[in-house]
PDB file of C-alpha atoms and ligand atoms in Angstrom:
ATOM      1  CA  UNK O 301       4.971  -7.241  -7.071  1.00 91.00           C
ATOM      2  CA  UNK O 302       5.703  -7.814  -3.308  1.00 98.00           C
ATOM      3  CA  UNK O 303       3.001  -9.536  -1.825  1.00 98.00           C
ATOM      4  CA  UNK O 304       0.631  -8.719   1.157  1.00 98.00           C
ATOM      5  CA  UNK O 305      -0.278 -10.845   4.287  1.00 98.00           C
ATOM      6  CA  UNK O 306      -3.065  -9.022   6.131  1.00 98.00           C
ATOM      7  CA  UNK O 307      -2.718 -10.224  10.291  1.00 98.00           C
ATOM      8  CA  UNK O 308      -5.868 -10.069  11.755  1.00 98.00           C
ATOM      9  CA  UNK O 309      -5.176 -10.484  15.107  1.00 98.00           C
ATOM     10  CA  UNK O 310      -6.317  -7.185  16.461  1.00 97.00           C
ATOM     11  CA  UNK O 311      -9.878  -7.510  14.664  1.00 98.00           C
ATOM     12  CA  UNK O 312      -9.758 -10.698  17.482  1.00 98.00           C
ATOM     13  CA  UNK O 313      -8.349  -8.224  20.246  1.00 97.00           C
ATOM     14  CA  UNK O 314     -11.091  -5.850  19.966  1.00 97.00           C
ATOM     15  CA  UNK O 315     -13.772  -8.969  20.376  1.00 98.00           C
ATOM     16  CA  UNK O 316     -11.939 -10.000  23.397  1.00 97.00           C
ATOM     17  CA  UNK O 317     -12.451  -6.877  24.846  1.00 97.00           C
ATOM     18  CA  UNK O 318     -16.242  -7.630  25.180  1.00 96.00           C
ATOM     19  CA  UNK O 319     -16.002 -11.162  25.191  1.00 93.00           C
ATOM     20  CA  UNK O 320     -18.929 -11.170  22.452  1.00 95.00           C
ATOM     21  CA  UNK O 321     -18.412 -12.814  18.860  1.00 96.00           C
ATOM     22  CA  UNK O 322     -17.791  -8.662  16.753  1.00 97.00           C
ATOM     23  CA  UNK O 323     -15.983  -8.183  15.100  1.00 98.00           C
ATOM     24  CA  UNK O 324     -15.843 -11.851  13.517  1.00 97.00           C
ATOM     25  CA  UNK O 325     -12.054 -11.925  12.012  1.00 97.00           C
ATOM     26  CA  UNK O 326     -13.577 -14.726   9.231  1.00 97.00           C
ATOM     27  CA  UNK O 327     -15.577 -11.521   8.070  1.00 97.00           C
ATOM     28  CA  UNK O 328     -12.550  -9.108   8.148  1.00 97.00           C
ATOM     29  CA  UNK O 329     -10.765 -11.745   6.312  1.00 97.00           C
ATOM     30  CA  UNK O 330     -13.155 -11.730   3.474  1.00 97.00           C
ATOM     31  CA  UNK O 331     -12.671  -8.253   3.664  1.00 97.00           C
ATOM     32  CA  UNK O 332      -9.200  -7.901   3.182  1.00 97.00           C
ATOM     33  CA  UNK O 333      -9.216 -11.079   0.264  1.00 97.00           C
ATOM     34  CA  UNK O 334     -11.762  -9.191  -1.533  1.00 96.00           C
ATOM     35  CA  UNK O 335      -9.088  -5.961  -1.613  1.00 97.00           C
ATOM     36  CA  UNK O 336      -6.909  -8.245  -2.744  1.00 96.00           C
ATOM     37  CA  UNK O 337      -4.152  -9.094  -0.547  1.00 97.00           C
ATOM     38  CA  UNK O 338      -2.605 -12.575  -1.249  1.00 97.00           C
ATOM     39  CA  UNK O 339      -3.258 -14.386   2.166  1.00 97.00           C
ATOM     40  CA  UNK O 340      -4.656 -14.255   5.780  1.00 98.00           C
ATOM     41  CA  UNK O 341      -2.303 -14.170   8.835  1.00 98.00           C
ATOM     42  CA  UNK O 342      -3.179 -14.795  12.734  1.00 98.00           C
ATOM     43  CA  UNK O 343      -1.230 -15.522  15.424  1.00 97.00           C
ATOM     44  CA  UNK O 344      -2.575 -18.637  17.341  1.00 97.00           C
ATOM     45  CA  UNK O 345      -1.203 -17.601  20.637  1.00 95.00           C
ATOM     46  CA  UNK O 346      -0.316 -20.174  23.607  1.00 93.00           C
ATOM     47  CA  UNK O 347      -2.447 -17.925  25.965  1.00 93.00           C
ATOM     48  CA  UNK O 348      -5.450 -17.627  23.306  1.00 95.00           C
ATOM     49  CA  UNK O 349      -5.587 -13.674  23.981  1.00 94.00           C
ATOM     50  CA  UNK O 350      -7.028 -12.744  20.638  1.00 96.00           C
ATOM     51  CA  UNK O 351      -7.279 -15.848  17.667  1.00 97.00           C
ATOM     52  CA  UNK O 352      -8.977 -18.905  19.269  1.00 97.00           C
ATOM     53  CA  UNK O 353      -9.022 -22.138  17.829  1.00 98.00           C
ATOM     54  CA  UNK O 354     -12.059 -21.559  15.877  1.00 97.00           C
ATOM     55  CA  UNK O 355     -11.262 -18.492  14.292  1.00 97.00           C
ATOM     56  CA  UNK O 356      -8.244 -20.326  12.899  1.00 97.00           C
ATOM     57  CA  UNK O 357     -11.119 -23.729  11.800  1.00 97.00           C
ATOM     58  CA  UNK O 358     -12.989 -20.932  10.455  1.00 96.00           C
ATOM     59  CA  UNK O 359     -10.806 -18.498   8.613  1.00 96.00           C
ATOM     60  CA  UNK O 360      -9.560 -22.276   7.021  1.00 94.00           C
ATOM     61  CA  UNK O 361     -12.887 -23.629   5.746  1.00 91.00           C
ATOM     62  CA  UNK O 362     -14.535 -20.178   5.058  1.00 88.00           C
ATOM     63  CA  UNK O 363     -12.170 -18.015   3.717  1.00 87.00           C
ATOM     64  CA  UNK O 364     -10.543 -20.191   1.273  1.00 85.00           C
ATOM     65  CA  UNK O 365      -7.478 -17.612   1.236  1.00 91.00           C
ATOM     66  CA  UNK O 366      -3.971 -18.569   1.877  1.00 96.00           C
ATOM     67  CA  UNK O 367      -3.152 -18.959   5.432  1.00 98.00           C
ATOM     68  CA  UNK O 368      -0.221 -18.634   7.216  1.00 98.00           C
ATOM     69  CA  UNK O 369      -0.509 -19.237  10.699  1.00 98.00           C
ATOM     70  CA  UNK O 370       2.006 -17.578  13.240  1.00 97.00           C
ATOM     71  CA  UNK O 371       2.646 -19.820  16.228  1.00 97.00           C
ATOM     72  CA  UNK O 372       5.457 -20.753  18.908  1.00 96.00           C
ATOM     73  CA  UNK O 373       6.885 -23.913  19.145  1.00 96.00           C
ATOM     74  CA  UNK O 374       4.866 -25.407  21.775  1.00 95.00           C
ATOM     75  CA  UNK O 375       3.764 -29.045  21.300  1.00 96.00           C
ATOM     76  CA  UNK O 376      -0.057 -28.781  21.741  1.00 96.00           C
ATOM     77  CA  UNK O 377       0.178 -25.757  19.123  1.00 97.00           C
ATOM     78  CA  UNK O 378       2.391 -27.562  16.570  1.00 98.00           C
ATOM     79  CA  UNK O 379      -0.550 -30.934  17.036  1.00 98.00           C
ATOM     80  CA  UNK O 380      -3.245 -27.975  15.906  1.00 98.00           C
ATOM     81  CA  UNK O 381      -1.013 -26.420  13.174  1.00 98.00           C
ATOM     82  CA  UNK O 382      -0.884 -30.195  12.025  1.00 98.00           C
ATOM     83  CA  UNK O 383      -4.692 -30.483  11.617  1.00 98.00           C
ATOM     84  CA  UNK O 384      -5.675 -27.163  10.627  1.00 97.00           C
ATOM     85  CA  UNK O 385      -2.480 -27.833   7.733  1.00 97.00           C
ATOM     86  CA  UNK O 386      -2.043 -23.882   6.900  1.00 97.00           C
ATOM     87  CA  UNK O 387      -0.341 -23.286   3.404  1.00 97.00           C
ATOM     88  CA  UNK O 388       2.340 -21.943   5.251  1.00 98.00           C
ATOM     89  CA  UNK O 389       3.456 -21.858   9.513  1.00 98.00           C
ATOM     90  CA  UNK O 390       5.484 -19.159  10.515  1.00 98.00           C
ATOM     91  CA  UNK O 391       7.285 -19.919  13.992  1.00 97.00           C
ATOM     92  CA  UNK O 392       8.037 -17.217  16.371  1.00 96.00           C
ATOM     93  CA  UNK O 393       9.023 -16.637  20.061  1.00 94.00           C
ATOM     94  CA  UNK O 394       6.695 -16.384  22.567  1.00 86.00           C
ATOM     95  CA  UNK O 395       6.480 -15.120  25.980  1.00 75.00           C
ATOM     96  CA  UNK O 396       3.464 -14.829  27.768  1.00 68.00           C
ATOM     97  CA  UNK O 397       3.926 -11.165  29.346  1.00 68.00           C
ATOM     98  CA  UNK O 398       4.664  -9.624  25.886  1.00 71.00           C
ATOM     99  CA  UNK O 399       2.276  -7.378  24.372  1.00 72.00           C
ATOM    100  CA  UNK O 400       3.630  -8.109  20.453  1.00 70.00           C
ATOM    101  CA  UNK O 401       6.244 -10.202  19.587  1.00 70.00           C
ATOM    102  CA  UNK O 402       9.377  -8.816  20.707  1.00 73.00           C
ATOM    103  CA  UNK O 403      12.690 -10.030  18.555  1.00 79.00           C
ATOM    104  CA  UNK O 404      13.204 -13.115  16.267  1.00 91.00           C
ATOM    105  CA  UNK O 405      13.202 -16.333  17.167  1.00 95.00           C
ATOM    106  CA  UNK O 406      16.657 -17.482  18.319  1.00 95.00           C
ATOM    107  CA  UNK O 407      17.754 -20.509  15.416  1.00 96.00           C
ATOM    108  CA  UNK O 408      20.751 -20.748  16.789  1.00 96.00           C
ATOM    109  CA  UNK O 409      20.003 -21.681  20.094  1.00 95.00           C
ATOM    110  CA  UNK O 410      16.887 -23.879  19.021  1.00 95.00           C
ATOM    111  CA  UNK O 411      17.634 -24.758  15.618  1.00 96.00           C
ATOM    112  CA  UNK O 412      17.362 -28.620  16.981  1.00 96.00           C
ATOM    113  CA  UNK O 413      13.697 -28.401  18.096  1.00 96.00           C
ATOM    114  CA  UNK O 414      12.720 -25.803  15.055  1.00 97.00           C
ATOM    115  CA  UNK O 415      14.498 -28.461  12.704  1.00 98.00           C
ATOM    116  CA  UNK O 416      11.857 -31.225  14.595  1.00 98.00           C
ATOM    117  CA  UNK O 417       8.366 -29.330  13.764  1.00 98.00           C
ATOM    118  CA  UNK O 418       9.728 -28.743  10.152  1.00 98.00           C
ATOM    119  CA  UNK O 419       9.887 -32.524   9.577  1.00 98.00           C
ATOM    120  CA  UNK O 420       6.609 -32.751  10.783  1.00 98.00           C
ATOM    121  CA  UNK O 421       5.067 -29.711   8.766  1.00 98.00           C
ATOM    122  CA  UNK O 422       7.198 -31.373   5.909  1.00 98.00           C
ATOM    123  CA  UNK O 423       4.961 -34.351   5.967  1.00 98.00           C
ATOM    124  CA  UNK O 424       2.389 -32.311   6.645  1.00 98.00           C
ATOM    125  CA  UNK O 425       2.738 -30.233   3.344  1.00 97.00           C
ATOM    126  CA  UNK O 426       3.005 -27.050   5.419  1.00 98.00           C
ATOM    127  CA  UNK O 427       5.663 -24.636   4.155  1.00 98.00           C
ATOM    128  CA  UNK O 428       7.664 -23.455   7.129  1.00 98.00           C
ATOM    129  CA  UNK O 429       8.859 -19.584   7.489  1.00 98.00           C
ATOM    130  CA  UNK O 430      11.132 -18.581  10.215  1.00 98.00           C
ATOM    131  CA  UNK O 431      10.672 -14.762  11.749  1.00 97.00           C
ATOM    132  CA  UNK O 432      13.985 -14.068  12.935  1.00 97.00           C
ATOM    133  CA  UNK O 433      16.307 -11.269  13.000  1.00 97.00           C
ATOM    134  CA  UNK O 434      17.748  -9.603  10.400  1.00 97.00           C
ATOM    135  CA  UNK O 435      21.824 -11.171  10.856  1.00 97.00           C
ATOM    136  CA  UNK O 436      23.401 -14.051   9.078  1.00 98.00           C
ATOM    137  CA  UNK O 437      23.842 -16.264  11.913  1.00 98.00           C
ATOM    138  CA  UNK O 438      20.324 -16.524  12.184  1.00 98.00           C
ATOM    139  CA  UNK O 439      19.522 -16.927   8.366  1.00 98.00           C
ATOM    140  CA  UNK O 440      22.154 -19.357   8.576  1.00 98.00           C
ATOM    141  CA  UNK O 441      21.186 -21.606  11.084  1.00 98.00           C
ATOM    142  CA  UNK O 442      17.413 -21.322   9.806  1.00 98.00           C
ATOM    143  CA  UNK O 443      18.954 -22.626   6.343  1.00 98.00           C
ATOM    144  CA  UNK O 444      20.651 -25.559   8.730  1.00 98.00           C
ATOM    145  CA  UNK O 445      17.275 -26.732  10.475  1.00 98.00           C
ATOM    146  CA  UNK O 446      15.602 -27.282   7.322  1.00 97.00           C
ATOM    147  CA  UNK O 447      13.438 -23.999   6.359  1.00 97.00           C
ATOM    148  CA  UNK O 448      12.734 -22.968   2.760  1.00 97.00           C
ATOM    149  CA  UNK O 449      11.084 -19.133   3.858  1.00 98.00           C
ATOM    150  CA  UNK O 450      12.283 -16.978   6.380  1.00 98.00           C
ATOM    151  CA  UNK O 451      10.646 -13.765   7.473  1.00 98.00           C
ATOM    152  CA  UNK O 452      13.074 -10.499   8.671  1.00 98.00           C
ATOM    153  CA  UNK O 453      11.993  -8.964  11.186  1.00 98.00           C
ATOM    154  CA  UNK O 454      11.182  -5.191  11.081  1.00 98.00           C
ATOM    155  CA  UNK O 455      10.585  -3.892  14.389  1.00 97.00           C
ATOM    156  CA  UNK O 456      13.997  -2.532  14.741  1.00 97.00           C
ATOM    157  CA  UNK O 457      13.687  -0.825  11.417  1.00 98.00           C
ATOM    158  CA  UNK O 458      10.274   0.459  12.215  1.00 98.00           C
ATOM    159  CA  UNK O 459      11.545   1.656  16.158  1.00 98.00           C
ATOM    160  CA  UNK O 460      14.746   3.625  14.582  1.00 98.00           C
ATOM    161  CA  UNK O 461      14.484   7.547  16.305  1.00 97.00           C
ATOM    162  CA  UNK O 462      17.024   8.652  13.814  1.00 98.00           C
ATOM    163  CA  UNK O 463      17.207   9.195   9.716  1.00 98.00           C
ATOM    164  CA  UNK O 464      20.949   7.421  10.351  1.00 98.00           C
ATOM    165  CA  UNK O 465      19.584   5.001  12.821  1.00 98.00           C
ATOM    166  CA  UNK O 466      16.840   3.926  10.191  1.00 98.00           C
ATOM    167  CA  UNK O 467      18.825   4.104   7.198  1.00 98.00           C
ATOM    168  CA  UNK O 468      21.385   1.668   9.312  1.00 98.00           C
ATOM    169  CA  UNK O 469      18.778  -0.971   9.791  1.00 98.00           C
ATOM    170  CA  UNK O 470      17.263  -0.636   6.303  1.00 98.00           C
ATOM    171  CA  UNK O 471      20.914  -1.417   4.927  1.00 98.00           C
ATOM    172  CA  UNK O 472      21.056  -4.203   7.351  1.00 98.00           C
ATOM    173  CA  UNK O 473      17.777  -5.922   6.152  1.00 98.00           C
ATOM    174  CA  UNK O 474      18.808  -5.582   2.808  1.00 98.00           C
ATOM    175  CA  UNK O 475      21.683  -7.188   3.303  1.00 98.00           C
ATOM    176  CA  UNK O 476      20.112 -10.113   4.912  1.00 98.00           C
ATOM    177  CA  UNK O 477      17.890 -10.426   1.917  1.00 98.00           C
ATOM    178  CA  UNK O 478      20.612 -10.661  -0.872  1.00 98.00           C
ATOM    179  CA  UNK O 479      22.393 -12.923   1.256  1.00 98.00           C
ATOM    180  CA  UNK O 480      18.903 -14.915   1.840  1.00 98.00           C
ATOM    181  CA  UNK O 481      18.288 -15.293  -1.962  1.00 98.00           C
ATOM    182  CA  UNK O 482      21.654 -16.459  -2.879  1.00 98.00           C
ATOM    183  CA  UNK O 483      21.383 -19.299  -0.600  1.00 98.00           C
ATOM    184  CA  UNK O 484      18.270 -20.787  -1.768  1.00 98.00           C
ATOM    185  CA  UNK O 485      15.891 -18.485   0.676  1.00 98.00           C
ATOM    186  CA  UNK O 486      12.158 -17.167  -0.590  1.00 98.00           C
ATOM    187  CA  UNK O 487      12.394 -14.129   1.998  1.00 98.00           C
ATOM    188  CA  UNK O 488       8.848 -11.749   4.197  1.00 98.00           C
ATOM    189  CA  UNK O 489       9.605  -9.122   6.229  1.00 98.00           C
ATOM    190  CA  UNK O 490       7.326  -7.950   8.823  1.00 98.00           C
ATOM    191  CA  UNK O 491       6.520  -6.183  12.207  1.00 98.00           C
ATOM    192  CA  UNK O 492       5.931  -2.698  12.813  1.00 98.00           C
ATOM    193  CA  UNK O 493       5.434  -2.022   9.525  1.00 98.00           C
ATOM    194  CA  UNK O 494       3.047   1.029   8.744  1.00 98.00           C
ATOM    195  CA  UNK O 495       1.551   3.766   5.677  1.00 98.00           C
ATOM    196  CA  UNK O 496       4.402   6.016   6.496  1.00 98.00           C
ATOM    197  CA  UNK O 497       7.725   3.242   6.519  1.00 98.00           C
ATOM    198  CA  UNK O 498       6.513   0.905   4.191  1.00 98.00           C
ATOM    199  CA  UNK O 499       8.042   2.203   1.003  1.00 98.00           C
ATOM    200  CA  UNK O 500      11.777   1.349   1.474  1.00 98.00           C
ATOM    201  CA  UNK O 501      11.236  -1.986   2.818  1.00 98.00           C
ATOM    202  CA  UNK O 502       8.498  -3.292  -0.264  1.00 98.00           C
ATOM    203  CA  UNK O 503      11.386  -1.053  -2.381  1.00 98.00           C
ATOM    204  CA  UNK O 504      14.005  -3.602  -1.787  1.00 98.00           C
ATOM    205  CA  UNK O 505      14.685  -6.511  -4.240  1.00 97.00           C
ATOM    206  CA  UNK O 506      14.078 -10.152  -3.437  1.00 98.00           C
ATOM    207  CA  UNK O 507      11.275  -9.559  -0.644  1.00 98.00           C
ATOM    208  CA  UNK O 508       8.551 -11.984  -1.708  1.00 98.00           C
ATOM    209  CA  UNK O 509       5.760 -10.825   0.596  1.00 98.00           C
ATOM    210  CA  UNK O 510       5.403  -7.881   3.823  1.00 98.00           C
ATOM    211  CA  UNK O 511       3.015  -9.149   7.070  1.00 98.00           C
ATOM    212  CA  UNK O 512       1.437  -6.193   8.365  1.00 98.00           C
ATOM    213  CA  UNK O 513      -0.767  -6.027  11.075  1.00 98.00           C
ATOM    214  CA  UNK O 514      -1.720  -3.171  13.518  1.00 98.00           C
ATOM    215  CA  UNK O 515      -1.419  -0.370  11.414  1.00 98.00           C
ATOM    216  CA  UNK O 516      -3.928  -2.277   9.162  1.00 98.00           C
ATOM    217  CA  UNK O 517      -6.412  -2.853  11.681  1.00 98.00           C
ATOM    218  CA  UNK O 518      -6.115   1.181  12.807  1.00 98.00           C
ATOM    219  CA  UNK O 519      -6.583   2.868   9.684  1.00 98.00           C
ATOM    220  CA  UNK O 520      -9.455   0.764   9.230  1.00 98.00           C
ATOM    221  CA  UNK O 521     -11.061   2.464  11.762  1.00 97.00           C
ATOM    222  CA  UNK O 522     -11.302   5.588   9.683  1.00 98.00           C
ATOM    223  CA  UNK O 523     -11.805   3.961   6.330  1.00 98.00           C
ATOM    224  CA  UNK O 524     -12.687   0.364   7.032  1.00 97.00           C
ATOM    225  CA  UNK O 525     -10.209  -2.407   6.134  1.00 98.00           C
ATOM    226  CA  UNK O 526     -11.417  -3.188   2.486  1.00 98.00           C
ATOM    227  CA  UNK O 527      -9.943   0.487   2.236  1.00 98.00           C
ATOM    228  CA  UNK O 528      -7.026   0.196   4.789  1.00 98.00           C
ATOM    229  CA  UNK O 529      -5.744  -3.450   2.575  1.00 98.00           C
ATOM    230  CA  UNK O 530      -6.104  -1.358  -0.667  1.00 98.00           C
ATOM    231  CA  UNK O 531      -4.067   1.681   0.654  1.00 98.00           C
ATOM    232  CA  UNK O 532      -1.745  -0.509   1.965  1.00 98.00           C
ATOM    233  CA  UNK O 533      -1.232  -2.522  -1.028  1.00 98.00           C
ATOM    234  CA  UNK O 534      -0.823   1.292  -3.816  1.00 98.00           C
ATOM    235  CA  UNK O 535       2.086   2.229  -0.920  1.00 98.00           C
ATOM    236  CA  UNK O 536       3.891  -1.741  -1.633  1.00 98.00           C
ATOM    237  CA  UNK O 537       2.986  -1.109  -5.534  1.00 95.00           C
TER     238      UNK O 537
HETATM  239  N1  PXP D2012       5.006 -10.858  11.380  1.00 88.34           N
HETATM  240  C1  PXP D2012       5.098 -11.522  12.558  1.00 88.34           C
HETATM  241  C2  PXP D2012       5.893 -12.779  12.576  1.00 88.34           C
HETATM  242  C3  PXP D2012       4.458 -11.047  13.715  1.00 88.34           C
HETATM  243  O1  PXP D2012       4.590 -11.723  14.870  1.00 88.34           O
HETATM  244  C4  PXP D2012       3.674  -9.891  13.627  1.00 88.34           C
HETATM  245  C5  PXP D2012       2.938  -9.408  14.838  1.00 88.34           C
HETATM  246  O2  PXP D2012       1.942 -10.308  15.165  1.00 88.34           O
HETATM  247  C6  PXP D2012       3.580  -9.247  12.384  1.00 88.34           C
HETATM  248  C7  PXP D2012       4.267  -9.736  11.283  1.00 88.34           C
HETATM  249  C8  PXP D2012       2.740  -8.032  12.196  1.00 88.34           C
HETATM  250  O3  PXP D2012       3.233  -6.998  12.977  1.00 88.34           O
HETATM  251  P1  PXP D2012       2.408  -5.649  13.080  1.00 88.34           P
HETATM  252  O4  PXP D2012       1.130  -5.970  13.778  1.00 88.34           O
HETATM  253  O5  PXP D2012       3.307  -4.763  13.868  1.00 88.34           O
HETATM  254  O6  PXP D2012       2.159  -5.176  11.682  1.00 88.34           O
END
């Protein structure tokens, strides 16, 4: 079965937005381990707007749940990643005025410096995925600098206004899957992803586990998130 990363970011966002310590994301994580989703992910952010450094020391030591940490490339951030030692790290772009992570990260252009933090995660015993687009230039070059996982992103799938518009970026994440496996590639998908899109994406062969987010962390408030990560997890079945 396709596996489930629960990103608890936004439980983080809503604390922020009193500045208090509720929700506690280490609690939502138990939460969603005890539906039975197969690891934790949070998005250490250069700007700290929602996971702090101690939800990340916390969710490590408390949880005891896979973790795969989403981070940028930035040097002070790859020195944490290195003493926190995540299962897995999954590198993304990062811009400061963004409100979500908008596109893949470019390993093309950077595959020198990506190919750098994967030696040191290498030592580190961190498995490295890549979020990048969906093309094979990217999974290409992110075979080149050294990863072993790469995650697709959705966000274009999950955008599409049109039945042809959405079918057209399905086909083209599929693609980018086989193509993935055959060279060597365990392959995620994520971003955007949602109760009513879901389906077609956990549908297609050779995806090893879906990142999801937001739409998470809003149905929970109608059903809680033990609920939400169980509903979630009968759509992927
Ligand atoms: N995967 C990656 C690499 C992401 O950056 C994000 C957003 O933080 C997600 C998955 C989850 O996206 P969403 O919150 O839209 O489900």
């Amino acid at each position: 079965m396709v596996k489930l990363g629960v990103n608890i970011d936004h439980i983080a966002t809503v604390r922020e937005a009193r500045g208090g310590a509720n929700p506690d994301p280490v609690e939502v994580a138990i939460a969603c381990i005890n539906a039975g989703c197969d690891s934790i992910v949070c998005h250490l952010r250069e700007d700290r707007r929602h996971i702090k450094d101690d939800d990340v020391w916390r969710i490590r030591e408390v949880v005891g749940a896979r973790l795969n940490l989403e981070m940028s490339i930035a040097k002070d951030i790859v020195d944490i990643a290195c003493k926190v030692r995540p299962e897995q790290a999954t590198l993304v772009p990062e811009k400061r005025k963004e409100l979500t992570t908008e596109g893949g990260l470019d390993a093309v252009k950077y595959g020198g410096k990506i190919s750098e933090v994967i030696k040191k995660f290498n030592k580190k015993k961190i498995d490295t995925s890549l979020f990048i687009d969906p093309s094979k230039a990217q999974i290409d070059a992110s075979k080149k600098a050294g990863a072993s996982i790469i995650e697709l992103h959705t966000g274009e799938y999950a955008d599409a206004r049109t039945e042809p518009a959405r079918l057209k970026e399905l086909d083209k994440i599929k693609r980018s899957v086989e193509y993935a496996n055959i060279i060597g590639l365990e392959v995620n998908a994520g971003h955007g992803l949602n109760y009513a899109n879901v389906r077609d994406v956990a549908a297609i062969n050779g995806i090893n586990e879906l990142n999801i987010g937001h739409s998470i962390v809003a149905r929970a408030c109608f059903v809680g998130m033990r609920r939400a990560v169980e509903e979630m997890m009968e759509l992927i079945k």
